Amino acid sequence: MALTPIIFFETTDKEKRYLKKKFDKSFELTFYPGELNEVNSNSISGAVIISPFIYSEINAKVLEKAKKLKLIATRSTGFNHIDVKKAQSKNISVANVPYYGENTVAEHTFALILALSRNIHKAYVRTTRNDFALNGLQGFDLKGKTLGVIGAGSIGVHVIKIAKGFGMKVITHDPKPNHILTELLDFQYVSLEELLKNSDIITMHCPYNQYTHHLINMGNINLVKKNALFINTARSGVIEPQALYYAIDNNIFGGAGLDVFEGEDLLKEENQMLTKNVSVEHLEVLLRRNILLRRENVIITPHMAFDSAEAVERIMDTTVENIKSFLAGKNYHKVI
Ligand code: NAI
């Protein structure tokens, strides 16, 4: 019997051990720690199923190399790293993991909010230097403050629940309001403009697509309430980079907690940049990122909001289910 070849990209040794236990001998499993991209795209020519994470850039050129591919089972919620139109044109299905980590990402969102609201990051650096002075560390209460949630889907709703536990008022912007939820959780849907004007903390939980590209931009950034905190665990493209830098420079944002940021993918290549031809645009992105890193009121985490032990196991379990259900002709989490 012919084996079904599956290639997993971006897997750690721990994930590899876990996944190996989930498939029987009718599968031929290959694991690469690195991402799939145009350079190594020949590797997928014989694969029937591939399973990437978000740093693999599965564009049209990469998909051209896929001769037998039937399913891309991304181990993530977002799938903007996959050219789904091209996949569709080649009759390749795409599956994702829609629900693995609403609490996980929501908890990280609050880790960023609390770090900024209570200056935990500054205090940590100071105490490691044996400095226990309080000056400059006074924070503010979350109780009574207004949280603006942009995108009240799985993660956004979990953020709302946590916010209610802190005694916050919540306003939300989402083109698909769910009025049962507003009654259950006691929050209000408002326009984007109202949300920007009235939120003490703005947190992004919408997907990144053509409609949410630069949702916050130079045209609406001045609506933001002075000194609001800005939290982004969604995707960097939901805010125009210029608007983010302008807001931080001009105290429009009193602070920012960014799990996703412009040029995340370039970071990995930073060490090779001195020996490679690098475009001016790339250098500008890195320069902007380095400026942000030096700001005391900006906390950057390396796209790790999803990364709890429990969530990663849920991701792998759903991916395995997606693959097995696809092959058995059953329902799975189908993107296209
Ligand atoms: P979801 O699909 O359950 O919810 C997204 C919500 O955004 C929906 O209610 C939708 O109606 C709303 N929305 C769509 N367009 C909008 C717009 N123009 N303005 C405001 N709201 C809009 O997705 P989920 O699971 O809550 O995830 C949200 C995003 O979080 C993902 O698309 C992904 O990019 C990001 N994410 C980040 C992770 C990380 O590790 N940093 C991990 C998991 C997800």
Coordinates of C-alpha atoms and ligand atoms in Angstrom, one line a residue:
M1 CA 0.0 0.0 0.0
A2 CA 1.3 3.4 -0.9
L3 CA 2.2 5.6 2.1
T4 CA 0.6 9.1 2.4
P5 CA 3.5 11.6 2.5
I6 CA 3.0 14.4 5.0
I7 CA 5.6 17.2 5.5
F8 CA 5.6 19.2 8.7
F9 CA 7.4 22.5 8.6
E10 CA 8.5 24.7 11.6
T11 CA 8.4 21.8 14.2
T12 CA 10.4 21.6 17.4
D13 CA 11.8 18.2 18.6
K14 CA 9.0 18.0 21.2
E15 CA 6.3 18.6 18.6
K16 CA 7.9 16.0 16.3
R17 CA 7.8 13.4 19.0
Y18 CA 4.2 14.2 19.8
L19 CA 3.0 14.1 16.2
K20 CA 4.9 10.9 15.4
K21 CA 2.8 9.1 18.0
K22 CA -0.4 10.3 16.4
F23 CA 0.1 8.7 12.9
D24 CA 0.3 4.9 12.1
K25 CA 2.6 3.3 9.6
S26 CA 0.4 4.2 6.6
F27 CA 1.9 7.7 6.7
E28 CA 5.4 8.8 5.6
L29 CA 6.2 11.7 7.9
T30 CA 8.9 14.3 7.2
F31 CA 9.8 17.1 9.7
Y32 CA 11.7 20.3 8.9
P33 CA 12.5 22.7 11.8
G34 CA 12.6 25.6 9.3
E35 CA 9.9 27.2 7.3
L36 CA 8.7 26.5 3.7
N37 CA 9.6 29.2 1.3
E38 CA 10.6 29.8 -2.4
V39 CA 14.2 28.6 -1.6
N40 CA 13.2 25.1 -0.4
S41 CA 9.9 24.8 -2.3
N42 CA 11.2 21.8 -4.3
S43 CA 10.8 19.8 -1.1
I44 CA 7.1 19.6 -1.4
S45 CA 6.9 18.3 -5.0
G46 CA 5.9 14.8 -3.8
A47 CA 3.9 15.7 -0.7
V48 CA 0.2 15.0 -0.5
I49 CA -0.2 17.0 2.7
I50 CA 1.9 19.8 4.2
S51 CA 1.5 21.3 7.6
P52 CA 3.2 24.7 8.0
F53 CA 3.1 27.3 10.8
I54 CA 2.9 31.0 10.2
Y55 CA 6.4 31.8 9.1
S56 CA 6.2 29.6 5.9
E57 CA 5.3 31.8 3.0
I58 CA 3.1 29.7 0.8
N59 CA 2.8 31.9 -2.2
A60 CA 2.0 31.1 -5.8
K61 CA 5.6 30.4 -6.7
V62 CA 5.9 27.8 -3.9
L63 CA 2.5 26.2 -4.8
E64 CA 3.7 25.9 -8.4
K65 CA 6.2 23.3 -7.1
A66 CA 3.4 21.1 -5.6
K67 CA 2.6 18.3 -8.0
K68 CA 0.6 16.0 -5.7
L69 CA -0.5 18.3 -2.9
K70 CA -4.1 17.9 -1.7
L71 CA -4.2 19.7 1.7
I72 CA -2.4 22.5 3.5
A73 CA -3.1 22.0 7.2
T74 CA -1.7 25.1 8.8
R75 CA -1.1 24.8 12.5
S76 CA -2.5 28.3 13.1
T77 CA -5.7 30.3 13.2
G78 CA -4.6 32.9 10.7
F79 CA -3.9 31.8 7.1
N80 CA -2.8 35.0 5.5
H81 CA 0.6 33.3 4.9
I82 CA -1.1 31.0 2.3
D83 CA -2.2 32.2 -1.2
V84 CA -5.6 30.5 -0.8
K85 CA -6.8 31.6 -4.3
K86 CA -3.8 30.0 -5.9
A87 CA -4.4 26.9 -3.8
Q88 CA -8.0 26.8 -4.8
S89 CA -7.0 27.1 -8.5
K90 CA -4.8 24.0 -8.0
N91 CA -7.6 22.1 -6.2
I92 CA -5.6 22.1 -2.9
S93 CA -7.7 22.4 0.2
V94 CA -6.6 24.5 3.2
A95 CA -7.4 23.7 6.8
N96 CA -6.7 25.8 9.9
V97 CA -7.0 25.5 13.7
P98 CA -9.7 28.0 14.6
Y99 CA -10.2 27.5 18.3
Y100 CA -7.0 26.3 20.0
G101 CA -6.1 29.3 22.0
E102 CA -8.8 31.9 22.7
N103 CA -8.0 31.9 26.4
T104 CA -4.2 31.6 25.7
V105 CA -4.1 34.7 23.5
A106 CA -6.5 36.6 25.7
E107 CA -4.3 35.8 28.8
H108 CA -1.2 37.1 26.9
T109 CA -3.2 40.2 26.0
F110 CA -3.7 40.9 29.7
A111 CA -0.1 40.1 30.4
L112 CA 0.8 43.0 28.1
I113 CA -1.9 45.3 29.5
L114 CA -0.8 44.6 33.1
A115 CA 2.9 44.9 32.4
L116 CA 2.2 48.4 30.9
S117 CA -0.4 49.6 33.4
R118 CA 1.8 48.6 36.4
N119 CA 5.2 49.2 34.8
I120 CA 6.3 45.7 35.5
H121 CA 8.9 45.7 32.7
K122 CA 10.6 48.8 34.0
A123 CA 10.5 47.5 37.6
Y124 CA 12.0 44.2 36.6
V125 CA 15.0 45.9 34.9
R126 CA 15.6 48.2 37.8
T127 CA 15.5 45.6 40.5
T128 CA 17.9 43.4 38.6
R129 CA 20.3 46.4 39.1
N130 CA 19.5 46.5 42.8
D131 CA 17.4 49.7 42.4
F132 CA 14.3 49.5 44.5
A133 CA 13.1 53.2 44.1
L134 CA 9.5 53.8 43.3
N135 CA 9.9 57.0 41.3
G136 CA 8.5 56.7 37.7
L137 CA 6.8 53.4 38.4
Q138 CA 3.3 54.5 39.5
G139 CA 0.7 52.7 37.5
F140 CA -3.0 53.0 37.0
D141 CA -6.0 50.8 37.9
L142 CA -7.8 48.8 35.2
K143 CA -11.1 49.0 37.3
G144 CA -13.4 51.6 35.8
K145 CA -11.3 52.1 32.6
T146 CA -12.7 51.5 29.1
L147 CA -11.3 48.7 27.0
G148 CA -11.9 49.0 23.3
V149 CA -11.9 45.5 21.6
I150 CA -11.5 45.6 17.8
G151 CA -12.9 42.2 16.7
A152 CA -15.1 40.3 19.1
G153 CA -14.6 36.8 17.8
S154 CA -13.2 33.8 19.8
I155 CA -10.2 35.7 21.3
G156 CA -11.9 39.1 21.6
V157 CA -14.8 37.6 23.6
H158 CA -12.4 35.9 26.0
V159 CA -10.7 39.3 26.4
I160 CA -14.0 40.8 27.2
K161 CA -14.7 38.2 29.9
I162 CA -11.4 38.8 31.6
A163 CA -11.9 42.6 31.4
K164 CA -15.2 42.2 33.2
G165 CA -13.4 40.4 36.0
F166 CA -11.2 43.5 36.4
G167 CA -14.3 45.8 36.6
M168 CA -13.6 47.4 33.2
K169 CA -16.2 49.0 30.9
V170 CA -16.0 47.3 27.4
I171 CA -16.8 48.8 24.0
T172 CA -16.3 46.7 20.9
H173 CA -16.1 47.3 17.1
D174 CA -17.0 44.3 14.9
P175 CA -18.9 44.4 11.6
K176 CA -20.8 41.2 12.7
P177 CA -22.3 42.1 16.1
N178 CA -23.7 39.4 18.3
H179 CA -26.4 41.0 20.4
I180 CA -26.9 38.0 22.7
L181 CA -23.3 38.4 23.8
T182 CA -23.7 42.0 24.6
E183 CA -26.5 41.2 27.1
L184 CA -24.6 38.2 28.5
L185 CA -21.3 40.0 28.9
D186 CA -22.5 43.6 29.3
F187 CA -20.6 45.5 26.6
Q188 CA -21.6 47.7 23.7
Y189 CA -20.9 47.7 20.0
V190 CA -19.7 51.1 18.7
S191 CA -18.2 52.4 15.4
L192 CA -14.5 52.3 15.0
E193 CA -14.3 56.1 15.4
E194 CA -16.2 56.0 18.7
L195 CA -14.0 53.2 20.0
L196 CA -10.8 55.1 19.2
K197 CA -12.2 58.3 20.9
N198 CA -13.4 56.6 24.1
S199 CA -11.0 53.7 24.9
D200 CA -8.3 53.9 27.6
I201 CA -6.9 50.7 26.2
I202 CA -7.3 49.5 22.5
T203 CA -6.8 45.9 21.8
M204 CA -6.8 44.3 18.3
H205 CA -8.4 40.9 17.7
C206 CA -9.6 41.1 14.1
P207 CA -8.2 39.0 11.3
Y208 CA -5.7 40.6 8.9
N209 CA -7.2 40.9 5.4
Q210 CA -7.9 43.5 2.7
Y211 CA -10.6 45.1 4.9
T212 CA -8.5 45.3 8.1
H213 CA -5.3 46.3 6.3
H214 CA -4.2 49.5 8.1
L215 CA -7.6 49.7 10.0
I216 CA -5.8 52.2 12.2
N217 CA -4.0 54.6 10.1
M218 CA -2.8 58.2 9.7
G219 CA -6.3 59.3 8.8
N220 CA -7.9 58.2 12.1
I221 CA -5.0 58.0 14.6
N222 CA -5.7 61.5 15.9
L223 CA -9.1 60.3 17.1
V224 CA -7.4 58.1 19.7
K225 CA -7.9 59.3 23.3
K226 CA -4.7 60.9 24.6
N227 CA -2.4 58.4 26.3
A228 CA -4.4 55.3 25.5
L229 CA -2.6 52.0 25.6
F230 CA -2.4 50.1 22.3
I231 CA -2.2 46.3 22.4
N232 CA -1.7 44.2 19.2
T233 CA -1.8 40.4 19.3
A234 CA -3.6 40.1 15.9
R235 CA -1.3 40.9 13.0
S236 CA 1.0 43.9 12.4
G237 CA -0.8 45.0 9.2
V238 CA -3.9 46.1 11.1
I239 CA -2.2 49.3 12.0
E240 CA -0.3 51.5 9.5
P241 CA 3.4 51.5 10.7
Q242 CA 3.6 55.3 10.3
A243 CA 0.5 55.7 12.5
L244 CA 2.0 53.5 15.2
Y245 CA 5.3 55.5 15.3
Y246 CA 3.5 58.8 15.1
A247 CA 1.2 57.9 18.0
I248 CA 4.0 56.7 20.2
D249 CA 6.1 59.8 19.4
N250 CA 3.3 62.2 20.1
N251 CA 1.9 60.6 23.3
I252 CA -1.3 59.6 21.5
F253 CA -0.5 56.1 22.6
G254 CA 0.8 56.2 26.2
G255 CA 2.3 52.8 25.6
A256 CA 2.1 49.8 23.3
G257 CA 2.2 46.1 23.8
L258 CA 3.0 44.3 20.6
D259 CA 3.1 40.6 20.1
V260 CA 3.1 41.2 16.4
F261 CA 5.1 43.9 14.6
E262 CA 6.2 45.0 11.2
G263 CA 9.0 42.8 9.8
E264 CA 8.7 39.9 12.2
D265 CA 9.8 37.5 9.5
L266 CA 12.9 39.7 8.7
L267 CA 14.1 39.3 12.3
K268 CA 15.1 35.7 11.7
E269 CA 17.3 36.8 8.8
E270 CA 18.9 39.7 10.6
N271 CA 22.2 38.0 11.2
Q272 CA 22.5 37.2 7.5
M273 CA 21.8 40.8 6.4
L274 CA 25.4 41.9 6.3
T275 CA 26.2 39.3 3.7
K276 CA 23.1 39.5 1.6
N277 CA 21.6 42.1 -0.7
V278 CA 19.0 43.8 1.4
S279 CA 16.4 46.2 0.1
V280 CA 16.1 49.7 1.5
E281 CA 12.5 48.9 2.5
H282 CA 13.8 46.0 4.7
L283 CA 16.4 48.2 6.3
E284 CA 13.7 50.9 7.0
V285 CA 11.5 48.2 8.7
L286 CA 14.4 47.1 10.9
L287 CA 15.3 50.6 11.8
R288 CA 11.8 51.4 12.8
R289 CA 11.7 48.2 14.9
N290 CA 14.9 49.1 16.6
I291 CA 13.5 52.6 17.5
L292 CA 10.5 50.9 19.1
L293 CA 12.7 48.5 21.1
R294 CA 14.4 51.4 22.7
R295 CA 11.1 53.0 24.0
E296 CA 10.4 52.4 27.7
N297 CA 6.7 52.4 27.1
V298 CA 6.8 49.8 24.4
I299 CA 6.8 46.1 25.2
I300 CA 7.5 43.7 22.3
T301 CA 7.0 39.9 22.6
P302 CA 8.1 37.6 19.7
H303 CA 4.7 36.5 18.4
M304 CA 4.3 34.2 21.4
A305 CA 0.7 34.9 22.5
F306 CA -0.4 31.4 21.3
D307 CA 2.5 29.6 22.9
S308 CA 1.4 27.9 26.1
A309 CA 2.0 24.1 26.5
E310 CA -1.7 23.4 26.6
A311 CA -2.4 25.5 23.4
V312 CA 0.4 23.9 21.4
E313 CA -1.0 20.4 22.2
R314 CA -4.5 21.6 21.2
I315 CA -3.0 22.9 17.9
M316 CA -1.4 19.6 17.1
D317 CA -4.5 17.5 18.1
T318 CA -6.7 19.6 15.8
T319 CA -4.2 19.5 12.9
V320 CA -4.1 15.7 13.2
E321 CA -7.9 15.6 13.3
N322 CA -8.0 17.9 10.2
I323 CA -5.6 15.6 8.3
K324 CA -7.4 12.4 9.2
S325 CA -10.9 13.8 8.6
F326 CA -9.8 15.2 5.2
L327 CA -8.4 11.8 4.1
A328 CA -11.6 10.1 5.4
G329 CA -13.9 12.5 3.6
K330 CA -15.3 13.8 6.9
N331 CA -15.8 17.4 8.1
Y332 CA -12.7 19.3 9.2
H333 CA -11.8 22.9 9.8
K334 CA -11.9 23.9 6.1
V335 CA -10.7 27.4 5.1
I336 CA -11.3 26.6 1.4
Ligands
NAI1 P1 -12.3 35.0 15.0 O1 -12.5 34.8 13.5 O2 -13.0 34.1 15.9 O3 -12.7 36.5 15.3 C1 -12.3 37.6 14.5 C2 -13.4 38.7 14.7 O4 -13.0 39.9 14.0 C3 -14.8 38.3 14.2 O5 -15.8 38.5 15.1 C4 -14.9 39.2 13.0 O6 -16.3 39.6 12.7 C5 -14.1 40.4 13.4 N1 -13.7 41.3 12.3 C6 -13.6 41.0 11.0 N2 -13.3 42.1 10.3 C7 -13.3 43.2 11.2 C8 -13.1 44.6 11.1 N3 -12.9 45.1 9.9 N4 -13.1 45.3 12.2 C9 -13.4 44.7 13.4 N5 -13.6 43.4 13.6 C10 -13.6 42.6 12.5 O7 -10.7 35.0 15.2 P2 -9.9 34.8 16.5 O8 -9.7 33.3 16.8 O9 -10.5 35.6 17.6 O10 -8.5 35.4 16.1 C11 -8.3 36.7 15.8 C12 -6.9 36.9 15.2 O11 -5.9 36.8 16.2 C13 -6.5 35.9 14.1 O12 -7.0 36.2 12.8 C14 -5.0 35.9 14.1 O13 -4.5 36.8 13.2 C15 -4.7 36.5 15.5 N6 -4.0 35.4 16.3 C16 -2.8 35.7 16.9 C17 -2.1 34.8 17.7 C18 -0.8 35.2 18.3 O14 -0.1 34.2 18.7 N7 -0.4 36.4 18.4 C19 -2.7 33.5 17.9 C20 -4.0 33.3 17.3 C21 -4.6 34.2 16.6

